[in-house]
Coordinates of C-alpha atoms in Angstrom, one line a residue:
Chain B
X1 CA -17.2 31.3 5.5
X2 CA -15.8 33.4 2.2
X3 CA -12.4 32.1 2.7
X4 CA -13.9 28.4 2.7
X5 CA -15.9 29.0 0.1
X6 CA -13.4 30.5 -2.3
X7 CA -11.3 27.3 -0.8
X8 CA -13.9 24.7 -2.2
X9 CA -14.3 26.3 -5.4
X10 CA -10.1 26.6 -5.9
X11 CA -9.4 22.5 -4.8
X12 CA -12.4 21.8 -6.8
X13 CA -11.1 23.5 -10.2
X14 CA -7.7 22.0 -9.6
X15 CA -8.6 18.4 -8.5
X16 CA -11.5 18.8 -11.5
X17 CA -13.9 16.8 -9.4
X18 CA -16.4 17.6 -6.3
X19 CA -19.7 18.4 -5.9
X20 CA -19.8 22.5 -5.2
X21 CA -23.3 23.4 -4.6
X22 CA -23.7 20.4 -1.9
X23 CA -21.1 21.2 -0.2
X24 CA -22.1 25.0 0.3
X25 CA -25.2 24.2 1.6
X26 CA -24.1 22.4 4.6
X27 CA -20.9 24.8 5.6
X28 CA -22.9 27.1 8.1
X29 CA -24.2 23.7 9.9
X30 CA -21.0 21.9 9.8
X31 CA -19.1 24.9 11.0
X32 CA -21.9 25.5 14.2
X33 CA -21.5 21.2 14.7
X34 CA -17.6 21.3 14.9
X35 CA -17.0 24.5 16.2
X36 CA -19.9 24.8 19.0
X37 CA -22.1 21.6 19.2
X38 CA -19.9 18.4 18.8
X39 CA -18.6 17.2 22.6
X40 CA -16.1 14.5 23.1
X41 CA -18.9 12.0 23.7
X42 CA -20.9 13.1 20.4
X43 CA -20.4 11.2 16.6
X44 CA -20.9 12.8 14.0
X45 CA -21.5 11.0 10.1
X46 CA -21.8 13.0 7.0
X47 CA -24.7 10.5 5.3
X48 CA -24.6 12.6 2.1
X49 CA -20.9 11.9 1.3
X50 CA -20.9 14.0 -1.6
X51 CA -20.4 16.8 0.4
X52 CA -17.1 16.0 1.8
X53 CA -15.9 19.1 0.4
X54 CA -17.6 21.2 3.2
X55 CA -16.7 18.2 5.9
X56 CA -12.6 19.1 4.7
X57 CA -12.7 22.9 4.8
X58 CA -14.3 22.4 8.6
X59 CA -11.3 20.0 9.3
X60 CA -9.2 22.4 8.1
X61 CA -10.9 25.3 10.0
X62 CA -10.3 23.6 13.3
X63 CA -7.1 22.6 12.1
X64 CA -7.5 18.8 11.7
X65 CA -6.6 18.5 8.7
X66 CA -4.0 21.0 7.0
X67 CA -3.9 23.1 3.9
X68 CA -1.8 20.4 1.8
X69 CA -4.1 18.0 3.0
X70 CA -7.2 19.7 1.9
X71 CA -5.4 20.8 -1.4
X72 CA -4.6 17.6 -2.1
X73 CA -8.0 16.4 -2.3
X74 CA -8.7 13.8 -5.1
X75 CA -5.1 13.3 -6.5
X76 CA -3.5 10.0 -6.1
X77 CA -1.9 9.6 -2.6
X78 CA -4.3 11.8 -1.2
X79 CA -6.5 10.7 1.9
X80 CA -9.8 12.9 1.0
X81 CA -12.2 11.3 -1.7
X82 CA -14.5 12.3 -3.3
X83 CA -16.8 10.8 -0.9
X84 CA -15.3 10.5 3.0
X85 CA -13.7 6.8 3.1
X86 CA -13.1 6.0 6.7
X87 CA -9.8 3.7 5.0
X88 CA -8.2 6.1 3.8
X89 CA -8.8 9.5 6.3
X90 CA -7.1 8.8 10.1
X91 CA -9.4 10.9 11.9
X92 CA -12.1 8.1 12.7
X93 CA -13.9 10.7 14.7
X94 CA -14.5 12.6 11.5
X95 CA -15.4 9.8 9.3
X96 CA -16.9 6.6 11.0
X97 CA -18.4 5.5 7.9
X98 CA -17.4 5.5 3.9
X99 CA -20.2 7.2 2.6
X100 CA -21.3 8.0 -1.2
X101 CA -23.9 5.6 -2.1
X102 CA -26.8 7.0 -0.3
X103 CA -29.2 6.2 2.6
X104 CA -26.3 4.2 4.7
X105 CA -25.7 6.6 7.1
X106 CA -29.0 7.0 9.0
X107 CA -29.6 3.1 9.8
X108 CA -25.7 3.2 10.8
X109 CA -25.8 5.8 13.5
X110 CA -29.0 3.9 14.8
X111 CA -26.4 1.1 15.2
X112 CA -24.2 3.6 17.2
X113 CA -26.9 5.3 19.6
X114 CA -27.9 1.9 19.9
X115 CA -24.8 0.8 21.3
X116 CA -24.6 3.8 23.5
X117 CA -27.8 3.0 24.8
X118 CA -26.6 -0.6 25.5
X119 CA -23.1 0.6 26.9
X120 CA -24.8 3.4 29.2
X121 CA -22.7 5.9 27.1
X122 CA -23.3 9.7 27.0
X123 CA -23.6 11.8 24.6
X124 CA -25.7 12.0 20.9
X125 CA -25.6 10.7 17.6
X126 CA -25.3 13.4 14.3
X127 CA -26.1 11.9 11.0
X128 CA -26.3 14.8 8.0
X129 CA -28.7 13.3 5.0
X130 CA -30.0 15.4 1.8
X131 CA -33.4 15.6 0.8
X132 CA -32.8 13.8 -2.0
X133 CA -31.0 11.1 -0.4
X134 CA -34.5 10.6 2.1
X135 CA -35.9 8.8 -1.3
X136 CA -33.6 6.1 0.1
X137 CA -36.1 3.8 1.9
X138 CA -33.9 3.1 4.8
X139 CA -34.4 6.2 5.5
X140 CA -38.1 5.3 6.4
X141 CA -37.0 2.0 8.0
X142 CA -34.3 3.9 10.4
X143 CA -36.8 6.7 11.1
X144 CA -39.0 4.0 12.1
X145 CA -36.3 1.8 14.4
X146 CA -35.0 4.7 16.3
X147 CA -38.3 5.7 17.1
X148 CA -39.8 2.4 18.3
X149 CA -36.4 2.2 20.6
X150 CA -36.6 5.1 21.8
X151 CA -33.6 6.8 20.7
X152 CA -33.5 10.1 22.0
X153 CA -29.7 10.1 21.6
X154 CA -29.8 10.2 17.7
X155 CA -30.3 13.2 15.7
X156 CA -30.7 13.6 12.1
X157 CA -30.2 16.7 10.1
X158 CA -31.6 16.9 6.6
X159 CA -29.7 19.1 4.5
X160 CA -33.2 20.1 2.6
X161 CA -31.5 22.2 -0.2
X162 CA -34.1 21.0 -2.8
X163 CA -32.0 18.7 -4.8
X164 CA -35.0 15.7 -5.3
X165 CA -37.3 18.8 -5.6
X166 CA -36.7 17.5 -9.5
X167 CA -37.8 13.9 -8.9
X168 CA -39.9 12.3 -6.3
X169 CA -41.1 15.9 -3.7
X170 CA -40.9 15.4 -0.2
X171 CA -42.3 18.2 0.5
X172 CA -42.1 19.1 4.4
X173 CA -40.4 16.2 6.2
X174 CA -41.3 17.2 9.5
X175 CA -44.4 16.6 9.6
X176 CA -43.2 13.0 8.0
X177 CA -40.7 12.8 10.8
X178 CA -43.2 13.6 13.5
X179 CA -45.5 10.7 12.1
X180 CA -42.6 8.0 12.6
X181 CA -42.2 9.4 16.2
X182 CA -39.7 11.8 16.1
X183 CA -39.7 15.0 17.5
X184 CA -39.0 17.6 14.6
X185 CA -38.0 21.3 14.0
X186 CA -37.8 23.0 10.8
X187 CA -35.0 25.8 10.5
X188 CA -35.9 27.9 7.9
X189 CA -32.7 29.8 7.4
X190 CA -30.2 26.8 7.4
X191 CA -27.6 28.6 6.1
X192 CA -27.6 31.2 9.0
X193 CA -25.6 30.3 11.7
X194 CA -28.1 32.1 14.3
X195 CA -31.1 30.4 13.1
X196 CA -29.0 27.2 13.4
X197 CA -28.2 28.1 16.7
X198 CA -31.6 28.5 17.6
X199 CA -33.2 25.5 15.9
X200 CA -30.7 23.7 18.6
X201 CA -31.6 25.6 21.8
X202 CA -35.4 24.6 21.2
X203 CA -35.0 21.4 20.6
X204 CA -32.2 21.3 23.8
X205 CA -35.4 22.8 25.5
X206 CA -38.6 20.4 24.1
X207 CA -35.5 17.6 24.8
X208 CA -35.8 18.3 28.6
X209 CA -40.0 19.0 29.3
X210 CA -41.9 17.4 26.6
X211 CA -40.7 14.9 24.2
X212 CA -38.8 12.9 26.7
X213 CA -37.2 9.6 24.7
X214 CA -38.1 10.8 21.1
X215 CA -35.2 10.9 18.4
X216 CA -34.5 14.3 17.1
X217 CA -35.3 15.3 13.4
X218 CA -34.1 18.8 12.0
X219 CA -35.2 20.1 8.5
X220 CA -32.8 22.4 7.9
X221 CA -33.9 24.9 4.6
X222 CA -30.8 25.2 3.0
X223 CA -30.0 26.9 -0.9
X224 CA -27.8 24.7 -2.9
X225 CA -24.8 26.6 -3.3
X226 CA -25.2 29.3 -0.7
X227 CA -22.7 31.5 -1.3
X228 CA -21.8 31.7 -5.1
X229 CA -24.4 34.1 -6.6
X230 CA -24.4 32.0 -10.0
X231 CA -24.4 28.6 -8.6
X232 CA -27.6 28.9 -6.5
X233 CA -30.3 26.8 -7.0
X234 CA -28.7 26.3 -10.0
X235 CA -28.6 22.4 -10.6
X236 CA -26.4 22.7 -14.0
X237 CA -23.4 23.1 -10.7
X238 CA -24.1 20.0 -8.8
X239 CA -21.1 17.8 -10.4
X240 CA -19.2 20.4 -12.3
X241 CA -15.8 22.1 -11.4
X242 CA -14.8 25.2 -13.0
X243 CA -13.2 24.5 -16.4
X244 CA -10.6 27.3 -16.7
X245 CA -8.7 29.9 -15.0
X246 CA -11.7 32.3 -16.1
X247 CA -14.5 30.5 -14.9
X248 CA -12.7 30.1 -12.0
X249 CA -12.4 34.0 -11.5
X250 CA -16.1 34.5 -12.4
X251 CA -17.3 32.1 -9.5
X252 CA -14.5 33.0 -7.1
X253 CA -16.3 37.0 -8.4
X254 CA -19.7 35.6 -7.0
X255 CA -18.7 34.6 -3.6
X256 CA -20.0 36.6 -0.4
Chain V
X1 CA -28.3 -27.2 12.4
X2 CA -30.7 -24.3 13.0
X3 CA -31.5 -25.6 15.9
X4 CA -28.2 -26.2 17.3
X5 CA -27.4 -22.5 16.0
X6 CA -30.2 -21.0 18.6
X7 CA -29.0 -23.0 21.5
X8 CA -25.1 -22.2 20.7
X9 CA -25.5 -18.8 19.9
X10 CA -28.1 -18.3 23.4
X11 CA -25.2 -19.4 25.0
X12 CA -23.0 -17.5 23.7
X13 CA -25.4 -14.5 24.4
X14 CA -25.2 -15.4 28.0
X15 CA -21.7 -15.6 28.3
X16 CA -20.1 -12.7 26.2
X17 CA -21.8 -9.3 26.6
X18 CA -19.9 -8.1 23.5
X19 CA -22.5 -10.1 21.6
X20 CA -25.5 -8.6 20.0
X21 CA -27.9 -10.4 17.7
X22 CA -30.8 -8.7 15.2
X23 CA -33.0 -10.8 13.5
X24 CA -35.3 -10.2 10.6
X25 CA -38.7 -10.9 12.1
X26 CA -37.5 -14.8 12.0
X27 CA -35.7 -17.0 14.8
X28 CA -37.7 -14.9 17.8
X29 CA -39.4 -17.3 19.8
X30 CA -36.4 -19.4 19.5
X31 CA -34.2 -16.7 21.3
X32 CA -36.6 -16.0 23.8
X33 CA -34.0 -17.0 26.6
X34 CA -31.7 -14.0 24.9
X35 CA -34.8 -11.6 25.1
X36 CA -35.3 -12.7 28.7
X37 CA -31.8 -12.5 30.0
X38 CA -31.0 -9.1 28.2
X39 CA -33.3 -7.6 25.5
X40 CA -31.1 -4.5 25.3
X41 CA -28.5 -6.2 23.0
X42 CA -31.2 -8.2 21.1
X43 CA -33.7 -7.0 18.3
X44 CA -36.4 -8.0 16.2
X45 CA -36.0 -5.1 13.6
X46 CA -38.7 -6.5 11.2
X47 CA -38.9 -6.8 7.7
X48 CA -35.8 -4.1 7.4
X49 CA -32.8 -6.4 5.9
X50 CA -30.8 -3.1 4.3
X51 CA -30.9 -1.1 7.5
X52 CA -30.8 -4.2 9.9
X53 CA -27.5 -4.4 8.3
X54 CA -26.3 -1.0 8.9
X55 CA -27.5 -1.0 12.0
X56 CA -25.0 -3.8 12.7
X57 CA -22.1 -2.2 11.3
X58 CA -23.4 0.6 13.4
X59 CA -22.9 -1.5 16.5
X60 CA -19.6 -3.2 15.5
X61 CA -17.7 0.3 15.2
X62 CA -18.8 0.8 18.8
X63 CA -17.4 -2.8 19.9
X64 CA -20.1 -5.3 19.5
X65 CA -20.4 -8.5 17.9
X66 CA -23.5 -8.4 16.0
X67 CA -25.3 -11.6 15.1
X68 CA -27.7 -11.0 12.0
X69 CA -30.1 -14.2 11.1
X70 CA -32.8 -13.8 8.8
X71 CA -33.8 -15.9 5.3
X72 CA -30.9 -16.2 2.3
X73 CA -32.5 -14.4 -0.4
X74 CA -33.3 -11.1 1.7
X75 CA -30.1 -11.3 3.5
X76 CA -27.7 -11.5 0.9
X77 CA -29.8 -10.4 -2.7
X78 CA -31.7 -8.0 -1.3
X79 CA -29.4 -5.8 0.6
X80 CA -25.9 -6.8 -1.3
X81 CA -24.5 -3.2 -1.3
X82 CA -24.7 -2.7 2.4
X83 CA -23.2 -6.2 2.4
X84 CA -20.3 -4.9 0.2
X85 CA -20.5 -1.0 1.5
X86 CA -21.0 -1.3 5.5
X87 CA -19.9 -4.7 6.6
X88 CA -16.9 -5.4 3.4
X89 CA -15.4 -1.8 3.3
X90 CA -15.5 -1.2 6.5
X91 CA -14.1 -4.9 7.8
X92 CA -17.3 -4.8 10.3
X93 CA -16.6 -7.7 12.9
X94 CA -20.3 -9.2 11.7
X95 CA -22.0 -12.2 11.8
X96 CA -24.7 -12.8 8.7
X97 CA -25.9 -16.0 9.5
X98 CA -28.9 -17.3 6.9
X99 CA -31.2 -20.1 6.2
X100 CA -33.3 -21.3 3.3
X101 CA -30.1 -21.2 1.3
X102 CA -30.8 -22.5 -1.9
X103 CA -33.7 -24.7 -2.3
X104 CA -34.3 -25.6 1.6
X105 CA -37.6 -23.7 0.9
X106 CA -38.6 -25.9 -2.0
X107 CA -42.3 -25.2 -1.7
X108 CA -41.9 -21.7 -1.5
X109 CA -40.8 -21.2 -4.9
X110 CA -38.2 -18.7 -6.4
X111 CA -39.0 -16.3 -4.5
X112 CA -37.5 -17.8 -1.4
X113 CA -34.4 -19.9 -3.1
X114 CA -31.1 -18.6 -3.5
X115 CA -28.6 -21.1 -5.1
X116 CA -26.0 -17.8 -5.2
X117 CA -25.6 -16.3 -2.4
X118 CA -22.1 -18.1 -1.6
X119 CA -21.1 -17.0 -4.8
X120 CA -22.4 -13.1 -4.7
X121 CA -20.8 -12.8 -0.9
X122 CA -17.8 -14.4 -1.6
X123 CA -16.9 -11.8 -4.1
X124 CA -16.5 -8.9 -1.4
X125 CA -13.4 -8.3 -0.8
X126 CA -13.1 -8.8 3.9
X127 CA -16.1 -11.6 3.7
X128 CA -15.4 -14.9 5.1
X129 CA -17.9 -16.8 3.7
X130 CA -19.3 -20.9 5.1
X131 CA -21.3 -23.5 4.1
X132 CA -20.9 -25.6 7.0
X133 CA -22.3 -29.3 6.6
X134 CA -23.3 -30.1 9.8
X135 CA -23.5 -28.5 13.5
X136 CA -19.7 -29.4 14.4
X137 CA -18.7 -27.6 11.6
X138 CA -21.2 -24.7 12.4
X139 CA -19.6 -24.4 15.9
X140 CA -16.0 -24.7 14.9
X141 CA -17.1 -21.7 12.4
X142 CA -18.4 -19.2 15.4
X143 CA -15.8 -19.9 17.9
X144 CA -12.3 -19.5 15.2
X145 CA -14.2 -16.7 13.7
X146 CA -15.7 -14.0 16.9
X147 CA -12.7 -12.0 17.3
X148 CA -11.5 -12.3 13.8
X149 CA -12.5 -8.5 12.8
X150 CA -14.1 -9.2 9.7
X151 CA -17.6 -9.8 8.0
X152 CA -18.9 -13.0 8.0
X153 CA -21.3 -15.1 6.2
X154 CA -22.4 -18.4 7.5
X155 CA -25.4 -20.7 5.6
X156 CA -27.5 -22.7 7.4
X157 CA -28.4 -25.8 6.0
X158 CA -31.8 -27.1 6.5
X159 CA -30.3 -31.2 6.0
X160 CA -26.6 -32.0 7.4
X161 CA -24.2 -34.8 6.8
X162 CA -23.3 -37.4 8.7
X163 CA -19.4 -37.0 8.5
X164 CA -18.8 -36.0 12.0
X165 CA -20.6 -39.1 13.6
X166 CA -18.2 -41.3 10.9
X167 CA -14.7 -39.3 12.1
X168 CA -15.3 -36.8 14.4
X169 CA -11.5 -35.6 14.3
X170 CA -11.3 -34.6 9.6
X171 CA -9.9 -30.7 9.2
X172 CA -10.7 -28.6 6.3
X173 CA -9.4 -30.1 2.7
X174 CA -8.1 -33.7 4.6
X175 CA -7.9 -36.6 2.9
X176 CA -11.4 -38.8 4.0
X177 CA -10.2 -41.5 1.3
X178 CA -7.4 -41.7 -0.9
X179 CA -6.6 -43.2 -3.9
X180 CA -4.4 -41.5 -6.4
X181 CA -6.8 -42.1 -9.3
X182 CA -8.0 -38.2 -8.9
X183 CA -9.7 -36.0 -6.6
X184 CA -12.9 -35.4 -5.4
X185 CA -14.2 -32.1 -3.2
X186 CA -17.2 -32.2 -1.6
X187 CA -18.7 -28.7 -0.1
X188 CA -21.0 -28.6 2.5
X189 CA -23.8 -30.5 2.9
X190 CA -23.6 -31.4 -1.1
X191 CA -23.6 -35.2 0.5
X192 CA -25.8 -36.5 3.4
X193 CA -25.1 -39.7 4.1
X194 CA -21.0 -40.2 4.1
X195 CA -21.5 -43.5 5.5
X196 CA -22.8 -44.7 2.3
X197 CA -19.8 -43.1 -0.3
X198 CA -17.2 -45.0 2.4
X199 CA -19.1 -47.9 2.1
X200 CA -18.6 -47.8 -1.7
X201 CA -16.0 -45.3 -2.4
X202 CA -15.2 -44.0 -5.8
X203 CA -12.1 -44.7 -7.1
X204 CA -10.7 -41.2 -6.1
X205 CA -9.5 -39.3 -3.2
X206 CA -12.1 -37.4 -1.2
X207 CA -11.7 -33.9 0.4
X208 CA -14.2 -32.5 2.8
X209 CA -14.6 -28.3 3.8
X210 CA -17.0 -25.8 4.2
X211 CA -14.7 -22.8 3.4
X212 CA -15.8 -21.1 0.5
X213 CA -14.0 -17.3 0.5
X214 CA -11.4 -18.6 1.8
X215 CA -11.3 -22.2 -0.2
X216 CA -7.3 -23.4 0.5
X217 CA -6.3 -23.5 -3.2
X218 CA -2.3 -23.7 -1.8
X219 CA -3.1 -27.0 -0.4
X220 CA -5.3 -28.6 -3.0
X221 CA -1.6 -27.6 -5.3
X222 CA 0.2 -30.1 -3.2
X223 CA -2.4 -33.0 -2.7
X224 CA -2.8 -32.7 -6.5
X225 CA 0.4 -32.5 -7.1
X226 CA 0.7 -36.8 -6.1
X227 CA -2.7 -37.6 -8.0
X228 CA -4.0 -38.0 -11.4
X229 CA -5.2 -34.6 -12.0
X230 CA -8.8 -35.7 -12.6
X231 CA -10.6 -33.7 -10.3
X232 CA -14.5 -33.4 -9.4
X233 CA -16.1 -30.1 -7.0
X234 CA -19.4 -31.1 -5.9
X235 CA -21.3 -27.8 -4.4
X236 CA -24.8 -27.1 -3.1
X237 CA -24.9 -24.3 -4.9
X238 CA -24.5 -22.5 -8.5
X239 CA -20.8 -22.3 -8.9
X240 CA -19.4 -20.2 -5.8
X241 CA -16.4 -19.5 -7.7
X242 CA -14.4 -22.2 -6.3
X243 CA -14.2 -23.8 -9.9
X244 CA -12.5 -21.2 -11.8
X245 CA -9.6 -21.7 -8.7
X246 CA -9.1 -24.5 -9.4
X247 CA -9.0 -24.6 -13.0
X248 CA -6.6 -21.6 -12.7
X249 CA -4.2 -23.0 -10.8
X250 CA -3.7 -26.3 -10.9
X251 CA -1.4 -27.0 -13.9
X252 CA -2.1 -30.1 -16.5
X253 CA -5.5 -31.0 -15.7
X254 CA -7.1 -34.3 -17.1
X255 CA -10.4 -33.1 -16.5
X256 CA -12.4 -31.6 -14.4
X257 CA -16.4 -32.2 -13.3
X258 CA -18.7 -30.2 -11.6
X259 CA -21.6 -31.7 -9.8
X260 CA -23.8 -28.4 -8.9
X261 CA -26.6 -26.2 -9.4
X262 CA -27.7 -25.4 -13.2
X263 CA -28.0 -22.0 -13.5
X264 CA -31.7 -21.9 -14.1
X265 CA -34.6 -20.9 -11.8
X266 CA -35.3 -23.6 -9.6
X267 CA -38.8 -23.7 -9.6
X268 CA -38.9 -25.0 -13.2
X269 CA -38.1 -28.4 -11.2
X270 CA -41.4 -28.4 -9.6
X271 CA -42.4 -27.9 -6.0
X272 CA -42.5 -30.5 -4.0
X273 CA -40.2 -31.9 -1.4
X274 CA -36.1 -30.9 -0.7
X275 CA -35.9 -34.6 -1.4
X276 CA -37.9 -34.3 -4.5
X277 CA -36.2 -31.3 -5.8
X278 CA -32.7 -33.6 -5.2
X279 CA -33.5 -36.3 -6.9
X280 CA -35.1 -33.7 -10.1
X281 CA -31.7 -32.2 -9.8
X282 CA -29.7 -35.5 -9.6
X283 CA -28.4 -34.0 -6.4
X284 CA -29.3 -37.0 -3.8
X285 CA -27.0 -39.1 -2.6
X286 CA -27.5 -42.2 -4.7
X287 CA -27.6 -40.1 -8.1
X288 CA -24.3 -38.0 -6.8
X289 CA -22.4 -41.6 -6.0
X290 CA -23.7 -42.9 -9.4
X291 CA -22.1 -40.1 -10.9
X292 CA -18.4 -40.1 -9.2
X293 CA -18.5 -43.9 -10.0
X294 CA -18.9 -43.1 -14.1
X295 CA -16.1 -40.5 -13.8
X296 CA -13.8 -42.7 -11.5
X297 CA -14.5 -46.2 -12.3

């Protein structure tokens, strides 16, 4: 994870855009989705577009995307956004839906469990949302959908990193989850790729005995910026890029 | 036309398994055939219009043909960014089919009217966007437009014309009268009763189409090109943008008149009856006729 940190912190300094502190909060669960979850049958859409950062350097990990592509993110000609545009990157797997304004994603994967449902389709549906972007009410309105239709093929992770912690609290969202229906499991260490790995295998297991038909919420406790000592919790990051060659050494001096 | 709508569009149902319709809490007993013969692929998501719409967009990147039906204001003001966001940027293969555009819900008050909603969808970019004016044109709409890949929007209209039982066989922007004297182009279901403007026709040529996104400015050059360049748009609606086409690119204009809604809130007009609201609005029939005569005649 170092080298993809370090990664996100050098295309964000030269591109001078991206949001940093997002996008380190959702490595760890992007890297366990692409490198151990996601089957051929699976989608997968990054609701919280602002963290495409993370979504390129897992590309490039499994070698989707390469290194000029991810260090071309932002200039001119390039194909990766700021936010994910599904126009502009060809790897529709990976992006299915432009994302960036918030709460979109979450009543558009309903759309595609729904189908699956309809089409007698395997596998699950992924959708990745941010605490702060569950102010959204269509979050509440596709929490409330995929419940009453019994979409036990839809799962959505909330990247709970604190962000609206500032604005409207949402406290603990599985309990708010559970009352619309859902079945829901908090991992406390969402950065660490064995607590993410077990958040999965319990819900794999309460999938098969109890909660048969339920959609699947995960509250993933994440730390805004994991990974850069100085841009922890710290919200001064959130759209910032380092301004010069010695900021840049500082932060790329913090990673771990 | 609404009516027609839920009998064409059951059929369809029936007959093409790609199709898929949500609906707004409105239009359910109507589809209760659908429900019956297949209630996997139709929903009454409730009051929900922003996700009913991604939801859709949803569905169309896995291959359906989403049909989503509820009232003009909600479907269009209400949730104009997924509009723009999940069915314009991504070229979703949707149907957004409305009613109660403008003031078809007189009674009902702001609230429920929305003279702009041609005007707001026809500005994203993808969006085919009708105001048919009666059911043939309704029908001739769905079937050139289900495999066209792109978002549609499609207002029902609570009164239709009577053109197709005059001349069953017009096509978008064909001359219905001619005289070289100018040019007339009536939207929609701006007139009822065509019967009556043949009867008496203004000295002017008169165009007929419900295409508003895609309004066919190349052609309205060419017919304008042998008339008096005196032209008049008449629209059931505030000004969809259709106006600043034409004044844009036809050259030398005499004049130009626009017989619409003012941009106010309707409800200043009173309640009452669509009729009643027409007539308040010198928007009926006899007072749109009057008005083509003074600019013609």
């Amino acid at each position: 994870m170092k080298d993809l940190i370090e990664k996100i912190i050098q295309v964000s300094y030269l591109s001078k855009e991206g949001h940093i502190p997002s996008s380190l909060s959702i490595l760890q669960i992007l890297d366990y989705l692409y490198t151990k979850r996601l089957t051929k049958w699976d989608q997968f859409v990054l609701s919280k577009g602002h963290g495409s950062l993370a979504l390129y350097a897992i590309l490039l990990k499994i070698g989707a995307i390469s290194e000029q592509d991810f260090f071309s993110f932002c200039s001119k000609d390039s194909k990766l956004g700021g936010h994910p545009s599904s126009k502009k990157i060809n790897l529709t797997e990976s992006v299915l839906l432009s994302t960036g304004s918030l709460g979109h994603g979450l009543p558009f994967c309903v759309g595609l469990a729904l189908a699956k449902k309809i089409k007698n389709e395997p596998g699950n549906v992924y959708c990745l949302i941010g605490d702060g972007e569950a102010n959204e009410g269509t979050t509440w309105e596709s929490a409330l959908i995929a419940s009453t239709y019994n979409l036990d093929n839809l799962i959505c992770i909330m990247d709970f990193n604190k962000s609206g912690e500032r604005a409207i609290k949402l406290n603990n969202c599985v309990n708010k989850f559970n009352s619309f229906g859902w079945k829901s499991r908090c991992c406390y260490e969402g950065n660490n790729i064995e607590d993410i790995n077990e958040t999965f295998k319990d819900i794999d297991c309460w999938s098969s005995i109890v909660f048969f038909n339920m959609p699947t919420f995960i509250q993933l406790n994440t730390i805004k910026g994991y990974g850069c000592k100085i841009m922890e919790n710290n919200p001064e990051w959130h759209h910032k890029f380092p301004k010069d060659e010695t900021e840049l050494k500082k932060l790329l001096s913090e990673v771990y | 036309m609404r009516k027609v709508f839920y009998q064409y569009l059951s059929q369809l149902f029936k007959d093409n398994p790609k199709l898929a319709i949500l609906l707004c809490d409105i239009g359910v007993f109507s589809f209760k055939s659908c429900f019956d013969y297949d209630e996997s692929r139709i929903y009454n998501l409730g009051i929900m219009e922003q996700s009913m719409i991604g939801v859709a967009s949803g569905l169309s990147k896995a291959g359906f043909i989403p049909f989503v039906h509820s009232i003009a204001p909600f479907i269009t003001e209400r949730c104009y960014e997924q509009l723009k966001l999940n069915l314009g940027y991504e070229n979703s293969n949707v149907f957004v089919v409305s009613v109660g555009g403008s003031y078809d819900y007189t009674g009902l008050g702001s609230t429920h009217h929305c003279p702009n909603d041609l005007r707001i969808v026809s500005s994203i970019p993808n969006f085919r966007t009708y105001c048919p004016g009666n059911s043939k044109d309704l029908i001739e709409i769905i079937n050139s437009n289900l495999n066209t890949g792109s978002p549609k929007y499609i207002r029902l209209a609570e009164t239709e014309n009577n053109l197709a039982e005059i001349n069953s066989n017009y096509c978008d922007l064909d001359f219905l009268n001619f005289n070289e004297n100018g040019i007339c182009i009536i939207i929609g279901n701006s007139i009822k009763d065509f019967k009556k403007l043949f009867d008496n026709p203004p000295k002017c040529s008169i165009l007929y189409t419900y295409n508003i996104s895609e309004f066919d400015i190349e052609k309205l050059k060419i017919i304008a090109s042998c008339h008096r360049k005196k032209i008049t748009l008449i629209e059931p609606c505030y000004d969809s943008g259709i106006l600043s086409q034409i004044a844009t690119s036809i050259k030398n204009i005499e004049s130009i008149e626009y017989i619409g809604l003012p941009k106010k809130y309707l409800d200043d007009f009173g309640y009452g009856s669509k009729e009643e609201m027409d007539k308040s609005l010198k928007l009926d029939d006899n007072a749109i006729l009057e008005r083509l005569k003074q600019i013609y005649d």
